[in-house]
XYZ file of C-alpha atoms in Angstrom:
755
model
C -14.487 50.951 43.054
C -11.603 51.396 45.523
C -13.471 49.301 48.105
C -14.210 46.632 45.477
C -10.523 46.234 44.570
C -9.601 46.186 48.270
C -12.146 43.441 48.934
C -10.918 41.390 45.947
C -7.322 41.798 47.119
C -8.142 40.486 50.602
C -10.115 37.585 49.129
C -7.131 36.577 46.978
C -4.805 36.798 49.974
C -7.153 34.668 52.080
C -7.510 32.182 49.236
C -3.744 31.887 48.825
C -3.348 31.512 52.564
C -5.956 28.742 52.591
C -4.125 26.714 49.930
C -1.773 24.078 51.290
C 0.691 21.636 49.792
C 0.341 18.097 51.131
C 3.184 15.600 50.725
C 3.527 11.988 51.755
C 4.064 8.372 50.762
C 1.678 5.592 49.701
C 2.584 2.078 50.886
C 1.148 -1.412 50.648
C -0.527 -2.093 54.007
C 0.723 -5.700 54.119
C 4.296 -5.482 52.824
C 4.836 -1.797 53.723
C 6.612 -1.372 50.371
C 6.177 1.804 48.252
C 3.398 1.828 45.651
C 4.285 3.486 42.351
C 1.484 4.822 40.159
C -1.099 5.361 42.903
C -3.449 8.297 42.186
C -3.781 10.930 44.923
C -6.583 13.403 44.171
C -8.616 16.183 45.750
C -12.105 14.705 46.125
C -13.660 18.145 45.505
C -11.601 19.595 42.639
C -10.294 16.333 41.080
C -6.724 17.694 40.985
C -4.400 14.668 40.814
C -0.862 13.577 41.628
C 0.838 10.251 40.831
C 3.218 8.550 43.249
C 6.779 7.897 42.068
C 8.911 4.767 42.485
C 9.426 5.619 46.169
C 5.663 5.975 46.691
C 5.992 9.742 47.218
C 3.488 12.393 46.136
C 2.869 16.121 46.425
C -0.478 17.838 45.784
C -1.856 21.374 46.222
C -5.199 21.546 48.023
C -7.530 24.538 48.058
C -8.087 24.011 51.764
C -6.585 21.887 54.510
C -10.139 20.752 55.229
C -10.458 19.085 51.810
C -10.642 15.305 51.475
C -7.981 13.242 49.725
C -8.836 10.177 47.644
C -5.987 7.684 47.257
C -6.446 4.756 44.902
C -4.624 2.177 42.804
C -7.524 0.649 40.953
C -5.857 -2.494 39.580
C -4.431 -3.812 42.805
C -5.528 -1.959 45.981
C -8.614 -0.661 47.759
C -9.331 3.070 47.543
C -9.055 5.159 50.708
C -10.507 8.565 51.634
C -8.961 10.667 54.377
C -9.161 14.157 55.805
C -5.795 15.909 55.881
C -4.677 16.284 59.520
C -4.008 19.748 60.880
C -0.312 19.058 61.435
C 1.993 19.714 58.503
C 3.815 16.390 58.768
C 4.160 14.234 55.671
C 1.343 11.698 55.322
C 1.831 7.948 55.219
C -1.107 6.268 53.463
C -1.527 2.475 53.725
C -3.592 0.854 50.969
C -5.028 -2.608 51.526
C -4.407 -4.954 48.576
C -7.198 -6.694 46.714
C -7.066 -10.475 46.230
C -3.578 -11.794 45.562
C -2.266 -10.391 42.270
C 0.838 -12.332 41.305
C 2.030 -9.563 38.991
C 1.984 -7.113 41.902
C 3.836 -9.285 44.455
C 7.536 -8.430 44.180
C 9.907 -11.050 45.597
C 13.431 -10.443 46.895
C 14.613 -13.999 46.218
C 17.378 -14.523 43.679
C 18.119 -10.771 43.900
C 16.013 -10.051 40.786
C 13.304 -7.893 42.461
C 10.798 -9.268 39.956
C 7.089 -9.911 40.315
C 6.317 -13.413 41.559
C 4.719 -14.308 38.234
C 7.990 -13.436 36.468
C 10.243 -15.454 38.808
C 11.689 -18.876 38.030
C 11.519 -20.886 41.221
C 9.230 -22.210 43.939
C 8.736 -19.415 46.453
C 6.416 -19.212 49.453
C 5.299 -15.818 50.756
C 3.792 -14.877 54.112
C 2.625 -11.309 54.658
C 1.631 -9.654 57.925
C -1.978 -10.652 57.265
C -0.958 -14.315 56.840
C 1.009 -14.280 60.088
C -1.911 -12.699 61.967
C -4.155 -15.660 61.135
C -2.688 -17.273 64.250
C -1.852 -16.291 67.818
C 1.689 -15.126 66.881
C 3.173 -16.858 69.898
C 5.140 -18.963 67.400
C 5.853 -19.062 63.652
C 5.067 -22.796 63.461
C 1.410 -22.722 62.232
C 2.038 -19.926 59.717
C 5.096 -21.547 58.109
C 3.284 -24.890 57.968
C 0.675 -23.382 55.633
C 3.340 -23.204 52.894
C 3.526 -26.308 50.674
C 6.836 -28.128 51.017
C 7.655 -26.480 54.357
C 7.412 -28.237 57.722
C 8.270 -26.657 61.047
C 8.308 -28.756 64.211
C 8.292 -27.844 67.895
C 9.855 -30.719 69.845
C 9.506 -28.817 73.112
C 8.254 -25.337 73.864
C 10.475 -22.986 71.786
C 12.664 -25.867 70.505
C 12.217 -25.701 66.734
C 13.261 -27.633 63.673
C 12.397 -26.620 60.136
C 12.531 -28.556 56.900
C 12.110 -27.489 53.294
C 11.314 -30.511 51.123
C 12.581 -32.877 53.805
C 15.957 -31.192 54.028
C 16.751 -30.940 57.717
C 14.290 -32.734 59.964
C 17.170 -34.951 61.020
C 18.934 -32.050 62.753
C 19.438 -32.651 66.501
C 18.150 -29.194 67.369
C 17.892 -25.772 65.804
C 17.848 -25.460 62.017
C 20.514 -26.662 59.602
C 20.860 -27.033 55.836
C 18.657 -23.950 55.392
C 20.018 -20.420 55.059
C 18.096 -17.819 57.081
C 18.481 -14.043 56.705
C 17.020 -11.419 59.033
C 16.731 -8.021 57.335
C 19.353 -9.097 54.757
C 21.934 -10.336 57.276
C 22.548 -14.039 58.069
C 20.893 -15.414 61.187
C 23.283 -18.122 62.328
C 24.957 -19.397 65.477
C 28.701 -20.015 65.593
C 28.054 -23.784 65.538
C 26.228 -23.478 62.200
C 22.658 -23.900 63.470
C 19.896 -21.291 63.179
C 18.520 -19.891 66.479
C 14.913 -19.345 65.406
C 13.825 -19.628 69.035
C 15.481 -16.267 69.767
C 12.910 -14.548 67.534
C 9.524 -13.372 68.734
C 6.948 -14.205 66.070
C 5.112 -10.885 66.494
C 8.236 -8.916 65.504
C 8.283 -10.557 62.049
C 6.383 -8.681 59.349
C 7.124 -10.676 56.177
C 8.602 -14.075 55.300
C 9.857 -15.329 51.946
C 10.846 -18.996 51.545
C 12.953 -20.121 48.574
C 12.654 -23.892 48.192
C 15.537 -26.039 47.067
C 19.164 -25.066 46.346
C 19.602 -21.323 45.775
C 23.380 -21.416 45.553
C 23.548 -18.748 42.883
C 23.102 -15.927 45.398
C 22.895 -17.474 48.887
C 25.840 -19.866 48.934
C 25.892 -23.285 50.591
C 22.615 -25.028 51.314
C 20.612 -27.788 49.659
C 17.414 -27.165 51.602
C 16.526 -23.603 50.715
C 16.601 -20.048 52.013
C 14.281 -18.162 54.367
C 14.231 -14.358 54.213
C 12.730 -12.685 57.310
C 11.814 -9.015 57.674
C 11.020 -7.437 61.015
C 7.987 -5.173 61.294
C 8.589 -1.642 60.044
C 6.713 1.433 61.265
C 4.880 3.567 58.729
C 3.570 6.189 61.141
C 4.388 7.719 64.505
C 2.538 5.835 67.219
C 2.645 4.017 70.531
C 1.116 0.575 70.907
C 0.643 -1.949 73.700
C -1.155 -5.242 74.109
C -1.510 -8.432 76.056
C -2.612 -12.040 75.697
C -3.569 -14.847 78.074
C -4.298 -18.458 77.297
C -4.337 -22.099 78.297
C -1.440 -23.833 80.040
C -0.330 -20.615 81.695
C 0.221 -18.546 78.555
C 0.902 -14.895 79.374
C 2.156 -12.389 76.859
C 2.605 -8.634 76.741
C 4.271 -6.088 74.479
C 4.809 -2.362 74.115
C 6.234 -0.392 71.209
C 6.883 3.165 70.140
C 7.647 4.356 66.628
C 8.497 7.593 64.908
C 8.006 7.824 61.144
C 8.379 10.551 58.586
C 9.009 10.876 54.879
C 12.778 10.621 55.472
C 13.085 8.117 58.324
C 11.441 5.704 60.707
C 12.471 4.278 64.062
C 10.922 1.452 66.099
C 11.508 0.297 69.668
C 9.572 -2.798 70.748
C 9.586 -5.012 73.874
C 7.903 -8.436 74.035
C 7.635 -10.813 77.000
C 6.070 -14.263 76.785
C 5.788 -16.964 79.441
C 4.191 -20.402 79.427
C 3.767 -23.081 82.092
C 3.572 -25.701 79.348
C 1.278 -28.493 78.213
C 3.671 -31.180 79.422
C 5.605 -31.544 82.640
C 9.040 -29.914 82.489
C 8.046 -27.661 79.549
C 7.849 -24.090 80.898
C 9.164 -21.178 78.827
C 10.130 -17.534 79.444
C 11.328 -15.255 76.621
C 12.047 -11.539 76.570
C 12.994 -9.699 73.371
C 13.887 -6.094 72.587
C 13.941 -4.881 68.989
C 15.389 -1.545 67.892
C 15.249 -0.901 64.160
C 15.250 2.025 61.806
C 15.453 3.213 58.218
C 16.770 6.505 56.911
C 16.305 8.030 53.455
C 18.728 10.996 53.259
C 18.003 11.357 49.526
C 16.531 9.428 46.621
C 19.845 7.683 45.967
C 20.529 5.994 49.247
C 18.927 4.261 52.181
C 20.346 3.201 55.551
C 18.711 0.587 57.732
C 19.713 -1.164 60.928
C 18.392 -3.518 63.586
C 19.466 -4.660 67.020
C 17.600 -7.674 68.396
C 18.268 -8.843 71.956
C 16.672 -12.009 73.288
C 16.773 -13.708 76.685
C 15.274 -17.191 76.457
C 14.681 -19.986 78.973
C 12.781 -23.187 78.336
C 12.602 -26.656 79.851
C 13.096 -29.942 78.003
C 10.539 -32.664 78.800
C 12.209 -35.356 76.662
C 10.725 -37.868 74.256
C 8.324 -40.677 75.221
C 7.846 -44.245 74.065
C 4.594 -45.226 72.359
C 3.332 -46.793 75.597
C 4.181 -43.697 77.664
C 2.619 -41.413 75.047
C -0.614 -43.446 74.988
C -0.796 -43.535 78.805
C -0.140 -39.825 79.419
C 1.057 -37.525 76.598
C 1.568 -34.703 79.117
C 4.221 -36.618 81.044
C 7.941 -35.843 80.860
C 10.786 -38.306 80.793
C 11.824 -38.930 84.409
C 15.526 -38.488 83.661
C 14.864 -35.035 82.190
C 13.080 -34.014 85.375
C 15.801 -35.419 87.596
C 18.513 -33.546 85.701
C 16.462 -30.324 85.331
C 17.055 -30.454 81.578
C 16.590 -26.967 80.158
C 18.165 -24.320 77.983
C 19.159 -20.736 78.791
C 20.168 -18.675 75.777
C 20.970 -14.977 75.547
C 21.570 -13.562 72.105
C 22.227 -10.277 70.337
C 21.850 -9.897 66.570
C 23.144 -6.665 65.008
C 22.720 -5.684 61.363
C 23.460 -2.610 59.269
C 22.466 -2.296 55.589
C 23.293 0.473 53.095
C 21.635 0.751 49.668
C 23.036 3.192 47.118
C 21.662 3.946 43.636
C 24.593 5.539 41.780
C 22.530 6.159 38.630
C 19.932 4.402 36.514
C 22.373 1.587 35.736
C 24.511 0.997 38.836
C 23.457 0.189 42.408
C 25.004 -1.461 45.454
C 23.767 -3.031 48.682
C 26.211 -3.716 51.509
C 25.453 -5.197 54.926
C 27.547 -5.762 58.042
C 26.477 -7.952 60.937
C 27.449 -9.384 64.285
C 25.856 -12.236 66.237
C 26.674 -12.917 69.893
C 25.168 -15.493 72.241
C 25.732 -17.311 75.508
C 24.334 -20.813 76.019
C 23.790 -22.345 79.465
C 22.383 -25.822 78.877
C 21.872 -28.551 81.492
C 21.049 -31.674 79.485
C 20.337 -35.267 80.463
C 23.917 -36.441 79.947
C 25.971 -33.270 80.452
C 25.976 -29.543 81.166
C 27.061 -27.306 78.276
C 28.230 -23.696 78.530
C 29.017 -22.078 75.165
C 30.050 -18.575 74.177
C 29.417 -17.770 70.502
C 30.363 -14.830 68.334
C 30.118 -14.204 64.598
C 31.141 -11.293 62.391
C 30.621 -10.848 58.707
C 29.417 -8.871 55.752
C 27.672 -9.166 52.421
C 27.831 -6.895 49.382
C 26.353 -7.014 45.896
C 26.587 -4.640 42.942
C 24.000 -4.598 40.160
C 24.383 -3.239 36.641
C 21.367 -2.701 34.374
C 21.822 -2.463 30.641
C 20.432 -3.646 27.309
C 21.887 -6.342 25.048
C 20.606 -6.242 21.484
C 17.515 -4.425 22.668
C 16.904 -6.964 25.453
C 16.894 -5.578 29.018
C 19.541 -7.251 31.174
C 20.596 -7.118 34.797
C 23.972 -8.346 36.108
C 24.770 -8.885 39.787
C 28.126 -9.669 41.362
C 28.686 -10.044 45.099
C 30.316 -11.825 47.972
C 29.519 -12.836 51.541
C 31.875 -13.850 54.309
C 31.823 -14.488 58.030
C 34.040 -15.691 60.834
C 32.476 -17.636 63.689
C 34.015 -18.625 67.012
C 32.602 -20.775 69.803
C 34.131 -21.669 73.141
C 32.331 -24.886 74.079
C 32.721 -26.350 77.552
C 31.028 -29.507 78.740
C 30.617 -30.438 82.408
C 29.016 -33.216 84.386
C 25.370 -32.333 85.039
C 24.540 -32.569 88.725
C 20.748 -32.143 88.695
C 20.904 -28.841 86.835
C 24.231 -27.489 88.130
C 27.648 -27.866 86.455
C 29.996 -30.416 87.972
C 33.471 -31.490 86.915
C 34.745 -30.326 83.521
C 34.698 -33.003 80.813
C 36.298 -31.021 78.005
C 36.891 -27.498 76.742
C 36.924 -26.865 72.973
C 37.560 -23.766 70.887
C 36.056 -23.885 67.410
C 36.773 -21.363 64.664
C 34.801 -21.400 61.419
C 35.657 -19.297 58.360
C 33.035 -19.328 55.627
C 32.598 -17.315 52.458
C 31.397 -17.360 48.896
C 31.320 -15.197 45.781
C 28.275 -15.147 43.539
C 27.212 -13.807 40.184
C 23.949 -13.682 38.301
C 22.627 -12.496 34.956
C 18.926 -11.923 34.220
C 17.863 -11.200 30.617
C 14.427 -10.450 29.117
C 14.394 -12.563 25.941
C 12.062 -12.199 22.952
C 8.622 -13.828 23.002
C 8.214 -12.984 26.721
C 10.881 -15.387 27.965
C 12.931 -14.403 31.027
C 16.301 -16.123 31.551
C 18.346 -16.216 34.769
C 21.879 -17.648 35.007
C 23.712 -17.700 38.313
C 26.459 -19.438 40.260
C 28.435 -19.241 43.477
C 31.813 -20.542 44.639
C 31.799 -21.546 48.311
C 34.591 -22.143 50.810
C 34.452 -23.409 54.413
C 37.115 -24.166 57.028
C 36.852 -25.579 60.560
C 39.487 -25.441 63.258
C 38.722 -27.403 66.438
C 41.155 -27.034 69.341
C 40.711 -29.204 72.450
C 42.056 -27.037 75.273
C 41.186 -29.388 78.120
C 39.914 -32.945 78.486
C 39.132 -34.837 81.683
C 39.066 -38.307 80.100
C 41.667 -40.296 78.195
C 41.763 -38.023 75.162
C 44.809 -35.821 74.490
C 44.626 -32.166 75.420
C 46.167 -29.600 73.146
C 44.629 -31.573 70.265
C 43.829 -29.549 67.125
C 41.777 -30.737 64.184
C 41.590 -28.702 60.957
C 38.977 -29.414 58.308
C 39.094 -27.568 55.003
C 36.249 -28.466 52.652
C 37.063 -28.172 48.968
C 35.636 -25.094 47.262
C 32.247 -25.961 45.792
C 30.723 -24.528 42.604
C 26.913 -24.195 42.720
C 25.237 -23.132 39.449
C 21.603 -22.310 38.726
C 19.605 -21.808 35.497
C 16.019 -20.518 35.493
C 13.613 -19.772 32.641
C 10.163 -18.128 32.728
C 7.625 -17.921 29.919
C 4.979 -15.216 30.408
C 2.018 -16.763 28.599
C -0.435 -13.950 29.375
C -0.757 -11.107 31.894
C -2.281 -13.620 34.326
C -0.375 -16.809 33.491
C 3.271 -17.888 33.427
C 5.313 -21.089 33.432
C 8.787 -21.591 34.861
C 11.543 -24.206 35.037
C 14.935 -24.330 36.710
C 17.948 -26.531 37.395
C 20.107 -25.806 40.443
C 22.926 -27.469 42.356
C 23.902 -27.019 45.980
C 25.965 -28.451 48.785
C 25.576 -28.400 52.547
C 28.611 -28.962 54.790
C 28.139 -30.561 58.205
C 27.661 -28.124 61.046
C 29.976 -27.846 64.029
C 27.264 -29.498 66.145
C 27.435 -32.543 63.851
C 31.231 -32.673 63.525
C 31.570 -32.322 67.320
C 28.479 -33.907 68.987
C 27.723 -33.754 72.691
C 29.612 -36.952 73.547
C 32.904 -35.119 72.978
C 33.909 -37.080 69.872
C 35.149 -35.369 66.706
C 33.773 -36.828 63.470
C 36.435 -36.229 60.813
C 34.795 -38.579 58.308
C 31.522 -36.651 57.899
C 31.148 -35.369 54.323
C 29.030 -32.495 52.918
C 25.682 -33.228 51.340
C 25.517 -32.496 47.595
C 22.307 -32.096 45.636
C 20.918 -31.408 42.174
C 17.366 -30.080 41.818
C 15.059 -30.025 38.772
C 11.714 -28.277 38.947
C 8.954 -26.870 36.744
C 5.753 -25.054 37.547
C 2.908 -22.831 36.482
C 1.266 -19.963 38.348
C -1.380 -17.371 37.618
C -4.979 -16.297 38.201
C -8.431 -16.739 36.679
C -11.935 -15.335 37.065
C -10.905 -11.681 37.156
C -8.010 -12.538 39.516
C -10.319 -14.015 42.150
C -8.859 -17.503 41.728
C -5.079 -17.854 42.128
C -2.984 -20.967 41.680
C 0.663 -21.976 41.992
C 1.744 -25.522 41.066
C 5.273 -26.904 40.970
C 6.858 -30.321 40.607
C 10.440 -31.152 41.555
C 13.008 -33.960 41.480
C 15.885 -33.586 43.927
C 18.895 -35.921 43.910
C 20.917 -35.777 47.125
C 24.224 -37.544 47.727
C 25.969 -38.149 51.059
C 22.706 -37.497 52.927
C 23.419 -36.824 56.620
C 21.274 -38.894 58.990
C 21.273 -39.088 62.786
C 20.834 -41.775 65.405
C 20.690 -41.586 69.184
C 23.246 -43.355 71.353
C 22.231 -45.227 74.537
C 23.215 -42.123 76.547
C 20.811 -39.971 74.502
C 23.415 -38.169 72.359
C 22.646 -37.610 68.662
C 25.518 -38.641 66.362
C 25.696 -38.393 62.574
C 26.760 -40.310 59.482
C 26.429 -40.067 55.708
C 23.754 -42.317 54.252
C 24.610 -42.806 50.597
C 21.953 -41.003 48.572
C 18.281 -40.069 48.485
C 15.836 -39.324 45.686
C 13.195 -36.767 46.592
C 10.319 -36.153 44.179
C 7.275 -34.097 44.928
C 4.416 -31.822 43.923
C 3.392 -28.610 45.705
C 0.092 -26.813 45.139
C -1.273 -23.510 46.491
C -4.812 -22.369 45.621
C -6.977 -19.421 46.641
C -10.464 -18.238 45.695
C -12.068 -14.956 46.778
C -15.799 -15.762 46.817
C -16.577 -12.216 47.958
C -14.251 -9.297 47.384
C -16.175 -6.057 47.909
C -14.248 -3.393 49.875
C -17.300 -1.131 50.244
C -19.842 -3.833 51.159
C -20.770 -5.051 54.624
C -19.073 -8.389 53.861
C -15.744 -7.208 52.482
C -13.972 -10.545 52.026
C -14.851 -14.231 51.960
C -11.882 -16.266 50.770
C -11.054 -19.958 50.683
C -7.485 -21.189 50.286
C -5.651 -24.500 50.379
C -2.171 -25.953 49.986
C -1.142 -29.541 49.285
C 2.223 -31.303 49.320
C 2.984 -34.731 47.885
C 6.382 -36.213 48.786
C 7.929 -39.340 47.310
C 11.224 -39.408 49.239
C 13.318 -42.596 49.216
C 16.740 -43.738 50.405
C 19.119 -44.951 47.685
C 22.167 -47.134 48.322
C 21.884 -46.808 52.097
C 23.403 -49.530 54.241
C 23.926 -49.359 58.014
C 26.069 -52.238 59.229
C 24.255 -55.400 58.105
C 20.983 -53.526 57.410
C 20.094 -52.399 53.903
C 17.587 -49.504 53.974
C 17.716 -48.770 50.236
C 14.239 -48.038 48.918
C 12.824 -47.118 52.344
C 10.893 -43.910 52.888
C 12.980 -40.963 54.076
C 12.766 -40.733 57.860
C 10.703 -37.884 59.301
C 8.760 -36.927 56.152
C 5.046 -37.366 55.455
C 3.949 -38.392 51.932
C 0.853 -36.163 52.050
C 0.289 -32.831 53.813
C -2.739 -30.601 53.232
C -3.799 -27.300 54.781
C -7.078 -25.454 54.153
C -8.370 -22.155 55.436
C -11.205 -19.651 55.428
C -10.781 -15.873 55.786
C -13.752 -13.571 56.484
C -13.706 -9.781 56.946
C -16.612 -7.374 57.452
C -17.024 -3.620 57.107
C -17.680 -3.401 60.852
C -14.190 -4.694 61.615
C -15.117 -8.267 62.532
C -12.919 -11.027 61.106
C -12.480 -14.796 61.222
C -9.542 -16.985 60.187
C -10.078 -20.757 60.341
C -7.442 -23.373 59.458
C -7.315 -27.175 59.209
C -4.016 -29.084 58.878
C -3.658 -32.726 57.801
C -0.481 -34.825 57.886
C -0.163 -38.442 56.784
C 1.784 -40.964 58.857
C 5.519 -40.324 59.261
C 8.292 -42.975 59.479
C 10.304 -42.457 62.663
C 13.258 -44.737 61.942
C 15.320 -45.596 58.880
C 14.030 -49.188 58.975
C 10.453 -47.871 58.572
C 9.191 -50.107 61.378
C 7.747 -47.325 63.563
C 5.402 -44.562 62.382
C 3.771 -41.503 63.880
C 0.055 -41.784 63.013
C -1.711 -39.341 60.720
C -3.653 -36.449 62.232
C -5.946 -33.507 61.513
C -5.639 -30.336 63.606
C -8.241 -27.548 63.447
C -7.937 -24.002 64.787
C -9.459 -20.553 64.398
C -8.937 -16.929 65.372
C -11.704 -14.306 65.461
C -11.583 -10.683 66.419
C -12.654 -7.093 66.016
C -10.496 -4.297 64.593
C -11.701 -0.726 64.697
C -10.302 2.765 64.325
C -11.953 5.499 66.380
C -11.454 9.166 67.261
C -9.277 9.382 64.092
C -6.023 8.508 65.907
C -6.879 5.384 67.921
C -6.997 1.761 66.787
C -8.283 -1.144 68.880
C -8.155 -4.877 68.272
C -9.755 -7.532 70.475
C -9.347 -11.186 69.511
C -9.593 -14.771 70.690
C -8.833 -18.178 69.295
C -8.610 -21.914 69.704
C -5.869 -24.329 68.621
C -6.259 -28.100 68.224
C -10.002 -27.630 68.619
C -10.715 -31.387 68.395
C -8.195 -32.127 71.209
C -6.222 -34.559 69.062
C -3.247 -36.359 70.670
C -0.364 -36.145 68.207
C 3.392 -35.662 68.100
C 4.533 -32.545 66.270
C 8.253 -32.937 66.974
C 9.597 -36.478 66.752
C 12.969 -37.877 67.818
C 14.119 -39.893 64.818
C 16.016 -43.181 65.130
C 15.690 -42.758 68.894
C 17.386 -45.153 71.298
C 14.969 -47.013 73.570
C 12.048 -46.268 71.192
C 11.613 -42.782 72.694
C 10.239 -41.175 69.530
C 7.296 -39.015 70.579
C 7.158 -35.354 71.670
C 3.506 -34.560 72.386
C 1.992 -31.378 70.970
C -0.432 -29.333 73.119
C -4.030 -30.468 73.383
C -7.016 -28.167 72.920
C -6.078 -24.679 74.068
C -7.585 -21.205 73.988
C -6.187 -17.684 73.963
C -7.516 -14.138 73.974
C -5.946 -10.728 73.822
C -6.175 -7.089 72.861
C -3.934 -4.351 71.547
C -4.377 -0.590 71.441
C -2.568 1.874 69.205
C -2.394 5.669 69.405
C -1.230 7.461 66.253
C 0.318 10.913 66.188
């Protein structure tokens, strides 16, 4: 008997020693956001644990050699995994099923609601959407969103428009607010330096269409929210790509992730000889980012993005030059070595604090610094830019008469300074100084919003912002007959921008929404002070009022998703551009425009079987109809009232096919159609319509438990269509056309080692 009790005692000790507690987090593999309500179970004993709001779980296993089953049946694919021998917290990534609009949480309008419960037209791009393309640029991915058009006039020279808002910008992006990890991405001159970003460092994109003045301040075009990639596990990764026209690309990254923190360091380098003459590009970026979770109440995050960019400017061509040789550059651009050198540093720090169940606060601080060295056809510009600012918002959750309510109050402010010097351009080197300006911009706004869940499944949102903007332009030096020591102050009147949104949840898979919003967009420093050295004191802000209504949902057991919206946008004091004989873009207000349109996004998962050999076969399509017209627009003796809005196509359609197999093979094919585009306000010259087809195919596979390999290749403009993606509007000398690359191929691989 003594030996029996001794044996039982040792068996109990060994059993207790074999038991192990496993902790970790469950995240969405695409958005990398926590998944609440996921079931983590022991595949042998069926013991279960549910994840909390932070995606965290803790479960006791009988043995470290047991298998975990992680599943969220309604929205994500199940995953089985053997617990690793290390005692580090697990990070489990679950792949989502077909798009479930009730599961997609949007950040726009600060409501943190599911897309189906949000009033407003919003476009979403996840990591999977971005990886449909080569990731050398964001252009093809953003152009899959209805109502959004991104152009590339030269390699890495971008313009972006939401519902026709800013295609008339001379360069960069204006009239659209852009945030990177919750901090504004803006140059001191008011334009958005999207070319400083490397597309592969972006993990998620959210596009709010139309005025969003209730929480994002000035802007009639819309708001783009960018998130950099975030690590979910400790790993090192490297990869490379080669392609047509001298494309060479390489990257390396290292990340450390745990239950309480993550840290990422990534380096990307991309070079291109260019499709056209005088169109080479070289960009290096370094991204350092991290998140820290000291406790359940607070979260710290930061990023530091450094970019060193060089690209050449080939210049626009006439129709005859384009037809003869679309790869040619304008001779004057070659003679003057027209190019752009831009170094930039974007710093952001964000702190989230949950005081209790009712009160929370998010505060961000940021700094943006850049140096521009820009030999152009007519001059040589050297600018030093710096911006500082912050944003804070406090949210209070309560109940009014039994109706859940959420109130948000916040403010955002920044101070921008640019020292702009213009010289004579002597074939790519600075000559005599023409002028030296110092520009100071102070911008800020306060905003408030209330969101209430009404009876009968109605959701109401009321919001508004009060915006203020001041310019101070000091001319320190001037080589021509303009007075030095000249100072021009411009204080725009404070503008009130309200917004009202209403959602009706018809069923768990269907909702309708409507909204009315107002916005204004002041002229940028680049428009007030164009490259010819003049100062335009008469330029007025654009003011707009937007009405829209839509319906979104899913059918056929959530395999078919749809999102339809119609809008009517009234814009006053529309800013248009024209090119002077010397090639300088100058600006004027053009009365008013009326912009009506319909945007449609559809998707159908023909096959959705995570355990089958063919895991996914999905068709999707987007369509945009624009009826944009000038109203009351006269230019000298010309009356352009009733003409189509310059630079916008009446019809744009994109269609795609996504295929994934159990073996790891995948295919993403895309076709893009654009109708003809008017290139001048008189509507006498048009860019012809075009269809562009491309595809990417590859193989993804995990092996030896800790390694992951991807090999891929693709083709763009497979039919070798000659077309102009970035057009110079109202161009002097009929130089309208900037040729897009012809048929081109690329291939690459990346290898990841997890720890």
